[in-house]
Coordinates of C-alpha atoms and ligand atoms in Angstrom, one line a residue:
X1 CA -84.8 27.2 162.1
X2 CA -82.1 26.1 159.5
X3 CA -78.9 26.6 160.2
X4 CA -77.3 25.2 157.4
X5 CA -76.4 22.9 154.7
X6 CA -74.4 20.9 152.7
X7 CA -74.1 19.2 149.3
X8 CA -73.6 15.8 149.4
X9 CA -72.8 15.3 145.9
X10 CA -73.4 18.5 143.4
X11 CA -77.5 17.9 143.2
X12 CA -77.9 16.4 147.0
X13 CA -78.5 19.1 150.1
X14 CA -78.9 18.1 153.5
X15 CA -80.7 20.7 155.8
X16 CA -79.0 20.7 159.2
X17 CA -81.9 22.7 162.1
X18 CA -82.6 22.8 165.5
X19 CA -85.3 21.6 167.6
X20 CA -87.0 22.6 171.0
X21 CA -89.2 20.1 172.5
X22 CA -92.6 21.3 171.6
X23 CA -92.2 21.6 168.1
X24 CA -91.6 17.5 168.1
X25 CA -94.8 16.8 168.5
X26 CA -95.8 17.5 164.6
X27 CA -95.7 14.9 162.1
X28 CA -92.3 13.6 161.0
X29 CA -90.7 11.4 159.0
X30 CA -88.8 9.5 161.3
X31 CA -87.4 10.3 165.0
X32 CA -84.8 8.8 166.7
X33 CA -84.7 7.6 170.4
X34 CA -82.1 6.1 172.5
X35 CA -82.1 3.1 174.3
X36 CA -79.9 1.7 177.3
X37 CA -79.1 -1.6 178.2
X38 CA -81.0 -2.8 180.8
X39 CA -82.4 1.0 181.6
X40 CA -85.2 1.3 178.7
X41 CA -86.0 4.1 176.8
X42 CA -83.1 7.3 177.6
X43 CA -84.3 10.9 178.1
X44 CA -85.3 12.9 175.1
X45 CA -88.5 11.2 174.0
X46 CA -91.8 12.3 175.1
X47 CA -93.9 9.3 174.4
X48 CA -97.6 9.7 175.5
X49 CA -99.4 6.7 178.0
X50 CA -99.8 4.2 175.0
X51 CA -96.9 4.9 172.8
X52 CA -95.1 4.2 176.0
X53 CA -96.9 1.2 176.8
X54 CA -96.2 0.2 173.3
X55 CA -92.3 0.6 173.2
X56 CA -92.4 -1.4 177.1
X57 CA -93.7 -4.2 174.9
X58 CA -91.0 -4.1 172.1
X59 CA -88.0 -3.7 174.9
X60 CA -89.8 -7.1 176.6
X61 CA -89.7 -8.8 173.6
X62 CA -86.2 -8.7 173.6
X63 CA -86.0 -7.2 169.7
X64 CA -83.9 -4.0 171.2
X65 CA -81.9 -4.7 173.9
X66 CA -79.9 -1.4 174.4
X67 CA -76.8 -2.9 172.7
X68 CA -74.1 -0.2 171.9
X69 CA -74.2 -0.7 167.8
X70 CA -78.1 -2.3 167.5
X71 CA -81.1 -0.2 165.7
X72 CA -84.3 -1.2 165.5
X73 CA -86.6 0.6 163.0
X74 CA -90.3 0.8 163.6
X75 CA -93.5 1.9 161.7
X76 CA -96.7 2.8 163.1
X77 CA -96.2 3.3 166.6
X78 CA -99.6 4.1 168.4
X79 CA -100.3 7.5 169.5
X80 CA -97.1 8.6 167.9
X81 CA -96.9 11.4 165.4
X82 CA -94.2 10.8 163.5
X83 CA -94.1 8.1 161.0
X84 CA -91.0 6.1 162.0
X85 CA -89.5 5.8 165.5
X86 CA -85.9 4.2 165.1
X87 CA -84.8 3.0 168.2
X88 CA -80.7 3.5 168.5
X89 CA -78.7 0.9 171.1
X90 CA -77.0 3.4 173.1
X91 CA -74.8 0.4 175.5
X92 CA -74.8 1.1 179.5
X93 CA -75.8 4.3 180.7
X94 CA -72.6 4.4 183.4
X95 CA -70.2 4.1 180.1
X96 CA -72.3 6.7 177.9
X97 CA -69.3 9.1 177.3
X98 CA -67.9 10.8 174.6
X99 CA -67.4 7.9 172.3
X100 CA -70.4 5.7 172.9
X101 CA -72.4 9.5 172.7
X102 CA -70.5 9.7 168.9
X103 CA -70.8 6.1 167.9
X104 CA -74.9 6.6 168.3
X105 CA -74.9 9.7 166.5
X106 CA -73.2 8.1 163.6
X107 CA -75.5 4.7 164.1
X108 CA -79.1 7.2 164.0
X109 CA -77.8 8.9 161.2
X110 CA -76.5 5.9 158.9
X111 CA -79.7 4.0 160.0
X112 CA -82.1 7.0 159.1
X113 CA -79.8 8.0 155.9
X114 CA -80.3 3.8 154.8
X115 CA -84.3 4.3 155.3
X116 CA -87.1 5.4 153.1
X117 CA -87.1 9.0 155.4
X118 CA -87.0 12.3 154.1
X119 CA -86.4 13.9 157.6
X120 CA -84.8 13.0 160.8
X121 CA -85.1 14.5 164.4
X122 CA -82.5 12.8 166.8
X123 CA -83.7 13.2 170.5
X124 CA -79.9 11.4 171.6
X125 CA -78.8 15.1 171.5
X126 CA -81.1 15.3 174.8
X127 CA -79.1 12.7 176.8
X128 CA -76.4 14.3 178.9
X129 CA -72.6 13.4 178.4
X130 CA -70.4 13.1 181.4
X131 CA -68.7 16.0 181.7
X132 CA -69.6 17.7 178.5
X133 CA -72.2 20.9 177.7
X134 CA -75.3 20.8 175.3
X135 CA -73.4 22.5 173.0
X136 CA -70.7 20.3 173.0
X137 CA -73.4 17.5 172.4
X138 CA -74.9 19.4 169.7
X139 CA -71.1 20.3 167.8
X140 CA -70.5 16.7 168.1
X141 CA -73.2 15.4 166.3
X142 CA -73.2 18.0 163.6
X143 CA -69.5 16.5 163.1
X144 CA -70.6 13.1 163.1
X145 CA -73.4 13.3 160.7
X146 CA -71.5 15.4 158.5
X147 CA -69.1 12.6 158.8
X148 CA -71.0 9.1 158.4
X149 CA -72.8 11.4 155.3
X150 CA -69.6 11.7 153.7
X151 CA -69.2 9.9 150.2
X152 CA -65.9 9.6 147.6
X153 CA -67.3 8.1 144.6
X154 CA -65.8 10.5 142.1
X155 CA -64.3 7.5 140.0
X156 CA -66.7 5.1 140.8
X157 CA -68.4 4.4 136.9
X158 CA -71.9 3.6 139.2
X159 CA -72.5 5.4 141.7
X160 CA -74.7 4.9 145.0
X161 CA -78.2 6.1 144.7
X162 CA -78.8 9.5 146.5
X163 CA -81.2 8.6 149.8
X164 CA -84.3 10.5 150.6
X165 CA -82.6 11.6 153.7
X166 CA -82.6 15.4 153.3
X167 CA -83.3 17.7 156.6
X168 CA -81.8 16.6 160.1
X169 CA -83.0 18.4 163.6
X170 CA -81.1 17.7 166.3
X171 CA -83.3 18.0 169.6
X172 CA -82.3 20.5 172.7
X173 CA -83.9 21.1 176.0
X174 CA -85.9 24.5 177.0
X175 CA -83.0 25.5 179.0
X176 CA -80.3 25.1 176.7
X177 CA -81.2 28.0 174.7
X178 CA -81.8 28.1 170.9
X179 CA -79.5 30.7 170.2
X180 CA -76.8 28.5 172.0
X181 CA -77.7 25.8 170.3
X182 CA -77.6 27.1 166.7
X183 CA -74.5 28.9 167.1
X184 CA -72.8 25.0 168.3
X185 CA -74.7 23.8 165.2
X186 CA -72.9 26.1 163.1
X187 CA -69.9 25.5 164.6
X188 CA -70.3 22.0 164.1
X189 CA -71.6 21.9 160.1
X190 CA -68.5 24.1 160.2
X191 CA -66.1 21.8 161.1
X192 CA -67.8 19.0 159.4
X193 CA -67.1 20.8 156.3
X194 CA -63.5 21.0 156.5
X195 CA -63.0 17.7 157.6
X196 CA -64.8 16.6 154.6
X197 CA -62.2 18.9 152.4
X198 CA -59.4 17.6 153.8
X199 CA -60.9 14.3 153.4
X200 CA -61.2 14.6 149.8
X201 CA -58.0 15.9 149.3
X202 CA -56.5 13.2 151.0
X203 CA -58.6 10.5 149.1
X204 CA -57.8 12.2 145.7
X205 CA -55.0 9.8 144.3
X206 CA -51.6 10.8 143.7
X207 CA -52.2 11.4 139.8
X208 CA -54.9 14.2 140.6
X209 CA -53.9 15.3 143.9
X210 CA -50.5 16.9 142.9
X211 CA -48.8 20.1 144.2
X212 CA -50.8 22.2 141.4
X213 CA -54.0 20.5 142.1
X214 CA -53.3 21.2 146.1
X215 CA -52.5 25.0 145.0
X216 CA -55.7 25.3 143.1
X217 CA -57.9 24.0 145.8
X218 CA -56.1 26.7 147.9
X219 CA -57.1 29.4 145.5
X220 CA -60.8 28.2 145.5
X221 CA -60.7 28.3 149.3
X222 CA -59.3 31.8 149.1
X223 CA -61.9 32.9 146.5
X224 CA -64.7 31.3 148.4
X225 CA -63.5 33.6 151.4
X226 CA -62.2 36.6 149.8
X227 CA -58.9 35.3 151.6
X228 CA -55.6 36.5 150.3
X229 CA -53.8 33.4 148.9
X230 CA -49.7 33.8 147.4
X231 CA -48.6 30.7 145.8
X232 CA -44.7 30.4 145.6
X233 CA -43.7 29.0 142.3
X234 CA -40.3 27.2 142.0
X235 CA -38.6 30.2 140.6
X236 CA -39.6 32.0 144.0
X237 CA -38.5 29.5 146.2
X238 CA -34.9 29.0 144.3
X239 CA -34.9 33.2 144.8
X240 CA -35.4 32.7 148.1
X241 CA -33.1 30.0 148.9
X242 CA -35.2 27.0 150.2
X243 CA -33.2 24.6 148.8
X244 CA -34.0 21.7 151.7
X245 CA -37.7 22.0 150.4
X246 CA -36.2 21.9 146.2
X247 CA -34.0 18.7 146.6
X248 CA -37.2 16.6 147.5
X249 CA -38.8 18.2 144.1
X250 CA -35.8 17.4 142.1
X251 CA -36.8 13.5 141.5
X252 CA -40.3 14.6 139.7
X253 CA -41.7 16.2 137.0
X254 CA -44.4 18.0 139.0
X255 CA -43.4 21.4 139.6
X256 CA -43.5 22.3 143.5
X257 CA -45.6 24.5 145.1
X258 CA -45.7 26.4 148.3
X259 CA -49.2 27.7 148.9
X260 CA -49.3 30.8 152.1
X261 CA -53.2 31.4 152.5
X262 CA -53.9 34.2 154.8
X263 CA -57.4 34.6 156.9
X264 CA -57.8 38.1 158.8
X265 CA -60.3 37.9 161.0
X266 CA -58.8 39.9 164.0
X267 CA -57.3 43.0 164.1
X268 CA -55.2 44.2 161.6
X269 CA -52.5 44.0 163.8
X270 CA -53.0 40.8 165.3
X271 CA -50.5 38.3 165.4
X272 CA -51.3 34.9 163.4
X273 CA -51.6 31.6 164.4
X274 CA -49.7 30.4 161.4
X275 CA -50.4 26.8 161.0
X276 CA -48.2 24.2 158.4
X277 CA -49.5 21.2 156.7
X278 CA -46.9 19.1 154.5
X279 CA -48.0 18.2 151.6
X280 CA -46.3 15.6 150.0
X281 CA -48.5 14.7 147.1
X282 CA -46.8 11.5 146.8
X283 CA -44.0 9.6 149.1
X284 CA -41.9 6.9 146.8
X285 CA -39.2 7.4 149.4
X286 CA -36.9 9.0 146.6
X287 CA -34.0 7.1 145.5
X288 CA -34.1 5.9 149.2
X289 CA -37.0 4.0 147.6
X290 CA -39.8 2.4 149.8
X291 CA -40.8 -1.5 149.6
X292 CA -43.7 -1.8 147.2
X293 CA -46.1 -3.3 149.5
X294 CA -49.1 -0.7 150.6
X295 CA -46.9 2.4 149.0
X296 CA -50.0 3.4 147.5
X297 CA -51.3 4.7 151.3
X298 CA -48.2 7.1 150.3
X299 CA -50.7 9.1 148.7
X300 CA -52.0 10.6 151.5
X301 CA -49.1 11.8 152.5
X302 CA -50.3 15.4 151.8
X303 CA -52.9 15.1 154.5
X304 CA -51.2 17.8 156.8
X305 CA -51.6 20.3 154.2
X306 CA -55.0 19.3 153.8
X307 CA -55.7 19.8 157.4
X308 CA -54.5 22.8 157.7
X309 CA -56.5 24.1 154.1
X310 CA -59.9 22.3 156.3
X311 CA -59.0 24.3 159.4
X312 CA -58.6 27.6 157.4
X313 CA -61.9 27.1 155.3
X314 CA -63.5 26.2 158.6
X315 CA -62.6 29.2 160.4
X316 CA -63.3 31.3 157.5
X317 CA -67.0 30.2 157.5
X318 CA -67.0 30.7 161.4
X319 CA -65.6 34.0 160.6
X320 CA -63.4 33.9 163.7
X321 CA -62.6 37.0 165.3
X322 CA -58.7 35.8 165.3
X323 CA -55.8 35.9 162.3
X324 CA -54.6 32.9 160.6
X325 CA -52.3 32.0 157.9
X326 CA -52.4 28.5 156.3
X327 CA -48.5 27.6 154.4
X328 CA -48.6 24.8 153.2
X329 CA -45.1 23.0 151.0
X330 CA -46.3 20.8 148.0
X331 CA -44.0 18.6 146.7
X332 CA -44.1 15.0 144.6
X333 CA -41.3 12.5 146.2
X334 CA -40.1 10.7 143.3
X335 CA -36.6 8.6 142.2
X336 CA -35.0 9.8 138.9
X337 CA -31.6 11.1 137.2
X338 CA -32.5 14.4 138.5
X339 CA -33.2 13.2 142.3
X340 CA -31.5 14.4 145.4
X341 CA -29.2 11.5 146.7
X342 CA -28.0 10.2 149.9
X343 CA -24.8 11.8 151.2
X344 CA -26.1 15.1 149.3
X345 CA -25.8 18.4 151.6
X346 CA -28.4 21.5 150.9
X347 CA -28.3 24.8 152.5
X348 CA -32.1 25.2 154.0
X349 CA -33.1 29.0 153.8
X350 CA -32.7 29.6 157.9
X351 CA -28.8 29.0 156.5
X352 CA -28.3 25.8 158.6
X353 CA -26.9 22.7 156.6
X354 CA -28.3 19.4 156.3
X355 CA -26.8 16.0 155.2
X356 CA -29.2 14.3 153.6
X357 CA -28.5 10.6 154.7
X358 CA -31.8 9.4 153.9
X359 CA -34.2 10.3 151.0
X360 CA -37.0 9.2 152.3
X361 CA -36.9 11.7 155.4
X362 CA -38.2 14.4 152.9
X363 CA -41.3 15.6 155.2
X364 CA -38.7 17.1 157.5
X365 CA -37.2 19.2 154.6
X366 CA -40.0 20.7 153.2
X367 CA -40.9 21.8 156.6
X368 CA -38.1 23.3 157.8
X369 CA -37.4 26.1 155.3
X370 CA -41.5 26.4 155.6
X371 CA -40.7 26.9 159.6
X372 CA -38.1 29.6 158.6
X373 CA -40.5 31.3 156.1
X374 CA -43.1 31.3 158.7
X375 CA -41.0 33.8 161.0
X376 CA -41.6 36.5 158.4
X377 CA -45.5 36.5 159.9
X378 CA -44.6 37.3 163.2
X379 CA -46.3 34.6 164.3
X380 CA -48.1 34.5 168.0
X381 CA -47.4 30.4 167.1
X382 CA -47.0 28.0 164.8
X383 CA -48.0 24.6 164.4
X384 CA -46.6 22.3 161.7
X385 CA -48.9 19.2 161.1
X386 CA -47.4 16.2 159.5
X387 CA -47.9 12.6 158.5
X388 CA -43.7 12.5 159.6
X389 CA -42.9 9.8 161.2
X390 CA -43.1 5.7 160.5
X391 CA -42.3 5.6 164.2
X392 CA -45.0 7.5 165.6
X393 CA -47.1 5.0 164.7
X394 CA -45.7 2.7 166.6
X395 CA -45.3 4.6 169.4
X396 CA -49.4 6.1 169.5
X397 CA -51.1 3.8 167.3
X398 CA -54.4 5.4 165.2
X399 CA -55.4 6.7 168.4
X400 CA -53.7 9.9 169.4
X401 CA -51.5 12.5 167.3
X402 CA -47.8 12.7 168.5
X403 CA -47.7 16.1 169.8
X404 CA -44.6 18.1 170.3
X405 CA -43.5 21.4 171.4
X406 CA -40.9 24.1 172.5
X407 CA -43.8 25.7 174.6
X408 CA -46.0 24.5 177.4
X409 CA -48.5 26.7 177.4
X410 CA -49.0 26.3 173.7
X411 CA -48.7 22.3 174.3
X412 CA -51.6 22.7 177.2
X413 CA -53.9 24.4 174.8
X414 CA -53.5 21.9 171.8
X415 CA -54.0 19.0 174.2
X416 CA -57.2 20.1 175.9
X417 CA -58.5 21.6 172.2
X418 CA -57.5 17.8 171.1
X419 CA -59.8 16.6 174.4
X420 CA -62.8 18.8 173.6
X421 CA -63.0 17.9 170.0
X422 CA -62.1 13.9 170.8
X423 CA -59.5 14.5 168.4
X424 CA -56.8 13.0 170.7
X425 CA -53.0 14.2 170.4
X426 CA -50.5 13.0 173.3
X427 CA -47.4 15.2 174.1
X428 CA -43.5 13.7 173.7
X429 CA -40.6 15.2 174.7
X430 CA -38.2 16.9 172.9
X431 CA -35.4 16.9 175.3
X432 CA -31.9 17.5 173.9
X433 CA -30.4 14.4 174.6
X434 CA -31.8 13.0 171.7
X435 CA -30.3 15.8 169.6
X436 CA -27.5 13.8 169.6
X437 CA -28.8 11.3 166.8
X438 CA -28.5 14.0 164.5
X439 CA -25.0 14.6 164.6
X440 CA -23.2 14.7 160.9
X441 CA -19.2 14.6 160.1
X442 CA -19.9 17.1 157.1
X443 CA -22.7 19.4 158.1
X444 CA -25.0 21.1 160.6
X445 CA -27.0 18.3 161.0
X446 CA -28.1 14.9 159.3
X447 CA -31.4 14.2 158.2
X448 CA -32.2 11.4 160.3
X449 CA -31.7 10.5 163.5
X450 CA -31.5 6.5 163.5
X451 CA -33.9 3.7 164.5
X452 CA -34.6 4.6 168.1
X453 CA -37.2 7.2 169.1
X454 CA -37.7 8.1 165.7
X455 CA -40.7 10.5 166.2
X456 CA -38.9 12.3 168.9
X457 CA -35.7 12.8 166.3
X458 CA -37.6 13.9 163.5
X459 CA -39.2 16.5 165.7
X460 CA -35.9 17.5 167.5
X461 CA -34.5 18.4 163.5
X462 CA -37.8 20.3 163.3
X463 CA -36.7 22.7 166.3
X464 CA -33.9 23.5 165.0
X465 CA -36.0 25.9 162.5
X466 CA -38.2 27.1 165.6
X467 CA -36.6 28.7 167.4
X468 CA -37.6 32.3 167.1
X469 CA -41.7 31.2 168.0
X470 CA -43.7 29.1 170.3
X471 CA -44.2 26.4 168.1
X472 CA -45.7 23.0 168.1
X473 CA -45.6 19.8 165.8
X474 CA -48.2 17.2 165.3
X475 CA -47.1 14.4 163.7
X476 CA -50.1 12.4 162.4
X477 CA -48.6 9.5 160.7
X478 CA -51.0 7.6 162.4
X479 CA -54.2 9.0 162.7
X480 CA -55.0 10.8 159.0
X481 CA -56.2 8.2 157.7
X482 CA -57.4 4.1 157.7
X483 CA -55.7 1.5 155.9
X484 CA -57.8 -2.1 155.3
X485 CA -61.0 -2.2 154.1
X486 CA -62.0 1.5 155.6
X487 CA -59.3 3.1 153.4
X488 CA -59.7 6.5 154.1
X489 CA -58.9 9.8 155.3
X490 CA -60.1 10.8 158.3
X491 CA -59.6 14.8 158.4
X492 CA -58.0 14.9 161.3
X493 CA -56.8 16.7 163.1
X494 CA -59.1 19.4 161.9
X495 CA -61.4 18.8 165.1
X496 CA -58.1 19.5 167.0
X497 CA -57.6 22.3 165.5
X498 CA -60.5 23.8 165.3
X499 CA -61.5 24.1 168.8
X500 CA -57.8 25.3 169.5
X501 CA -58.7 27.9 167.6
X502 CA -62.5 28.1 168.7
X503 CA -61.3 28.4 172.5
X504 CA -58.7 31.0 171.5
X505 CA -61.5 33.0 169.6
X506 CA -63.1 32.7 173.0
X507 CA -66.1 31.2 171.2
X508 CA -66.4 27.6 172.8
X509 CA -69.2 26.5 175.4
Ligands
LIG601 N1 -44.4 9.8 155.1 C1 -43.4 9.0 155.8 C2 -43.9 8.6 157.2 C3 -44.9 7.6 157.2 C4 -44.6 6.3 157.0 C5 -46.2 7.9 157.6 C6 -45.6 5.3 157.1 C7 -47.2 6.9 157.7 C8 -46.8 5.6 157.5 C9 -42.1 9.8 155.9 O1 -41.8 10.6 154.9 C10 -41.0 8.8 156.0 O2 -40.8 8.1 155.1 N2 -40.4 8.7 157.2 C11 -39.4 7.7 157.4 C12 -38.3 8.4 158.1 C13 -37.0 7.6 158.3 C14 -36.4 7.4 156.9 C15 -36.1 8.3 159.2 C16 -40.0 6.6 158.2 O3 -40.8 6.8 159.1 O4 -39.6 5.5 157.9
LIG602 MN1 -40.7 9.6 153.4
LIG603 ZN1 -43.3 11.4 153.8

C-alpha cells in the first residue's frame, strides 16, 4: 500500500509504503537489517536456517561489527529473496534510543539511496525504541528519510545524478496494525515535507529569498490548500500603524511584507493557534552594522517564518481537525540614508514606545506589532518563532530551542511536543526582574536589554505585546540551521511544532 510520495527534484518520485511481515518474503531490491554490537543480527529480519548461517559467518569475520555509523552491503546472500541485504551498525542495544534509532534510519537510507537499488524495505522499523510506540518509530523514519533525501542544488551548474532509489517500505509487526501504521507514515511524509520547505526557504540566499519571494511562497502554499492567504503591503501596515515593524524596512529597497495565512480545519468557531515566524530576509545589523565575518549565515534569518509556512503546509496536508493561522513579518535589514538610527523612538501599533538603542535588535520589532496584530484572531495561543537572540546560542547551544512563555500549560505542551518529535526546546524564565534591563529615559521601553541574559531580555520586550493571550516564544538562533561544512537549514522546529499541534488534534500514538 503507498502512502505517498515526494519529488525529489521536478522529474524524481520517491514512493513511501508500508510493509507487514509476510509480504517480505518476495523478491526485492535491497532490504535492510540491523545489527548490534556484540548482540548480532536485531529483530525484524526473518532469515531462513542458511541465510542465517550465512550472516553468523559475516558477523565472525569481523566485516560488521554492530558499530553505530558502519554499513555493510551484501549481494547474493543464500536462501535470501531479495537481491541485496545491507547490514546497518545499529551501536549497543542498552543505548538504542531515540537518536541512535534516527541516526540508523538516516545511515539505511543514505547507504541504499548511494546503491545501484531501485527499492528499499527497512526491517530497523521492527526494533523497539525505549519508551516510544510503532508509530512513533514509523513517523520518525518517514522524517528522517525525507530528510537525509533532501537536496539544494538549484544553483549548482552540475548537478548530482538522480539514484535509482525510488520506492521505500518501512516494515511493521502483525500487531501494530496497518491502518496505524499508514496513518504515522502519513504523518511522517507530512512533516518531512514541510521541513523540506522551510529548508529551502532558508537555503535560498538573501538575493532570492526576499520579503516578496517569502510572500509568494505563502500564496502557493495557500493555493496548494485552498487556504485563505492576506498579504499586508506597506501601505497597509503604515494605515495600521506598525511602525516598530517599518523602521527595520526603512534601510532597504525591498518593500516589506506581512503575510497572515489562515488554515480552518476545525470549527468555524474555533479559536486559532496563531503561530509567528520572523522573517528577516536578510540581517546586516542596520546601521548598527554587524562584523563581516560569517554575515552571510544572516541569510537565514527568515527561518522562523519559514517554519511556521512548513508547519502550516504540513497541517494542511494532514488536514487537522484544528484552526491555524500562520503571520509571518518580512522585512530586509539593511544600512542606508533612509535607515532607522540609534537613539530613534517609534510608536509600535499596541501604542507602547520603543527607543531604539540598537539597530540590530530588529527581530524583536517586527514581532511585536505582529504580536499585537495577532490579538485581532482571538487567538486560543500564540507562538512567535525566532532566530532572536546571539545569546541563546550561548546559552543552549544547537541542541535545544530557547523556549519561553507567559503560560505553563502552554510551556508543558510545547516541551513534551518538542520530546516526542526529538525536536528539543528547553524553557527560561521570564521573571520580571530582568525587565529592568529595558528601562529607557525617553520612552516605554529600550530595545535592548544589555549583555547579560540576553535571550531572557529579548523575550521579556516580547511580553510586553502578549499580554492579552497565552503565548509562547521560541527562540531558535541556534538550532535553524548549521554553519561549517553542513551549511544548512535544518527546518526546525517544524517537528516541534507539528506534534504540538498533532497532540492537540488528538491525533498522536
Ligand atoms: N538575527 C540576530 C540573532 C542571531 C545572531 C542569530 C547570531 C543567530 C546568530 C538578531 O537580529 C540580532 O542581531 N540580535 C542581537 C541582539 C543584540 C543587539 C541585543 C544579538 O544577538 O547580538
Ligand atoms: Mn539583528
Ligand atoms: Zn536578526
Amino acid at each position: 500500500m503507498i502512502i505517498g510520495f515526494f519529488d525529489l527534484k521536478q522529474e524524481k518520485r520517491v514512493e513511501f509504503s508500508i510493509k507487514l511481515p509476510d509480504a517480505t518474503k518476495r523478491r526485492e531490491s535491497c532490504v535492510v537489517a540491523g545489527v548490534f554490537e556484540s548482540r548480532g543480527l536485531a529483530a525484524g529480519g526473518e532469515f531462513g536456517e542458511s541465510a542465517r548461517r550465512f550472516l553468523d559467518g559475516v558477523l565472525a569475520s569481523g566485516d560488521m561489527d554492530g558499530k553505530a555509523g558502519t554499513a555493510l552491503m551484501l549481494r547474493n546472500v543464500p536462501a535470501f529473496g531479495g537481491e541485496r541485504l545491507l547490514l546497518i551498525g545499529l551501536g549497543k542495544e542498552k543505548e538504542f534510543h531515540d537518536k541512535a534509532y534516527i541516526a540508523a534510519i538516516r545511515a539505511a537510507v543514505r547507504a541504499a539511496g548511494n546503491s545501484g537499488a531501485t527499492d528499499a524495505t527497512l526491517l530497523l522499523t521492527r526494533i523497539p525504541v525505549r519508551k516510544r510506540s510503532a508509530a512513533w518509530r514509523i513517523r520518525q523514519a518517514a522524517m528522517a528519510a525525507r530528510e537525509t533525501l533532501y537536496r539544494f542544488d538549484r544553483f549548482k551548474s552540475r548537478k548530482e545524478d538522480a539514484r535509482p532509489l525510488g520506492r521505500l517500505a518501512f516494515a511493521v509487526d502483525e500487531k501494530t496494525g496497518e491502518a496505524a501504521a499508514a496513518q504515522a507514515l502519513a504523518q511522517g511524509l507530512a512533516i518531512g515535507e514541510g521541513v523540506a520547505l522551510a529548508r529551502t526557504l532558508g537555503d535560498l540566499p538573501g538575493n532570492v529569498c526576499t520579503p516578496a519571494h517569502l510572500a509568494e511562497a505563502a500564496q502557493r502554499i495557500a493555493g496548494e490548500h485552498r487556504l485563505d492567504c492576506d498579504i499586508l503591503e506597506q501601505a497597509d501596515m503604515e494605515a495600521l500603524g506598525m511602525n516598530a515593524l517599518l523602521s527595520v524596512a526603512k534601510g532597504s529597497r525591498q518593500s516589506p511584507k506581512f503575510i497572515a495565512a489562515r488554515y480552518r480545519g476545525g470549527p468555524p468557531d474555533g479559536k486559532p493557534i496563531v503561530l509567528i515566524g520572523k522573517g528577516i530576509t536578510f540581517d546586516s545589523g542596520g546601521i548598527s552594522l554587524k562584523p563581516g565575518e560569517g554575515m552571510d549565515e544572516m541569510k537565514f534569518d527568515m527561518c522562523g517564518a519559514a517554519s511556521v509556512l512548513g508547519t502550516l503546509d504540513a497541517a494542511a496536508r494532514m488536514r487537522l481537525p484544528i484552526n491555524l493561522a500562520a503571520l509571518a513579518p518580512c522585512v530586509e535589514n539593511l544600512p542606508g540614508g533612509a535607515a532607522g538610527k540609534p537613539g530613534d523612538i517609534v510608536t509600535s501599533l499596541s501604542g507602547q514606545t520603543v527607543e531604539i538603542l540598537n539597530t540590530d535588535a530588529e527581530g524583536r520589532l517586527v514581532l511585536c506589532d505582529a504580536l499585537t496584530y495577532a490579538e485581532r484572531l482571538k487567538p486560543q495561543a500564540v507562538i512567535d518563532v525566532a532566530t532572536l537572540t546571539g545569546a541563546c546560542v550561548i546559552a543552549l547551544g544547537h541542541v535545544a530551542s530557547g523556549l519561553f512563555a507567559n503560560d505553563d500549560e502552554l510551556a508543558g505542551a510545547l516541551l513534551a511536543a518538542g520530546d516526542a518529535a526529538f525536536d528539543r526546546a528547553w524553557r527560561m524564565p521570564l521573571w520580571d526582574d530582568y525587565q529592568e534591563q529595558l528601562k529607557s529615559n525617553f520612552a516605554d521601553m529600550a530595545n535592548v536589554g544589555g549583555r547579560p541574559a540576553g535571550s531572557v531580555t529579548a523575550a521579556c520586550f516580547l511580553s510586553r505585546f502578549a499580554g492579552k493571550f497565552a503565548w509562547a516564544h521560541l527562540d531558535i538562533a541556534g538550532t535553524a540551521w548549521k554553519s561549517g561544512a553542513d551549511k544548512g537549514a535544518t527546518g526546525r522546529p517544524v517537528p516541534l511544532l507539528t506534534h504540538y499541534l498533532l497532540a492537540l488534534a488528538g491525533k498522536l500514538r
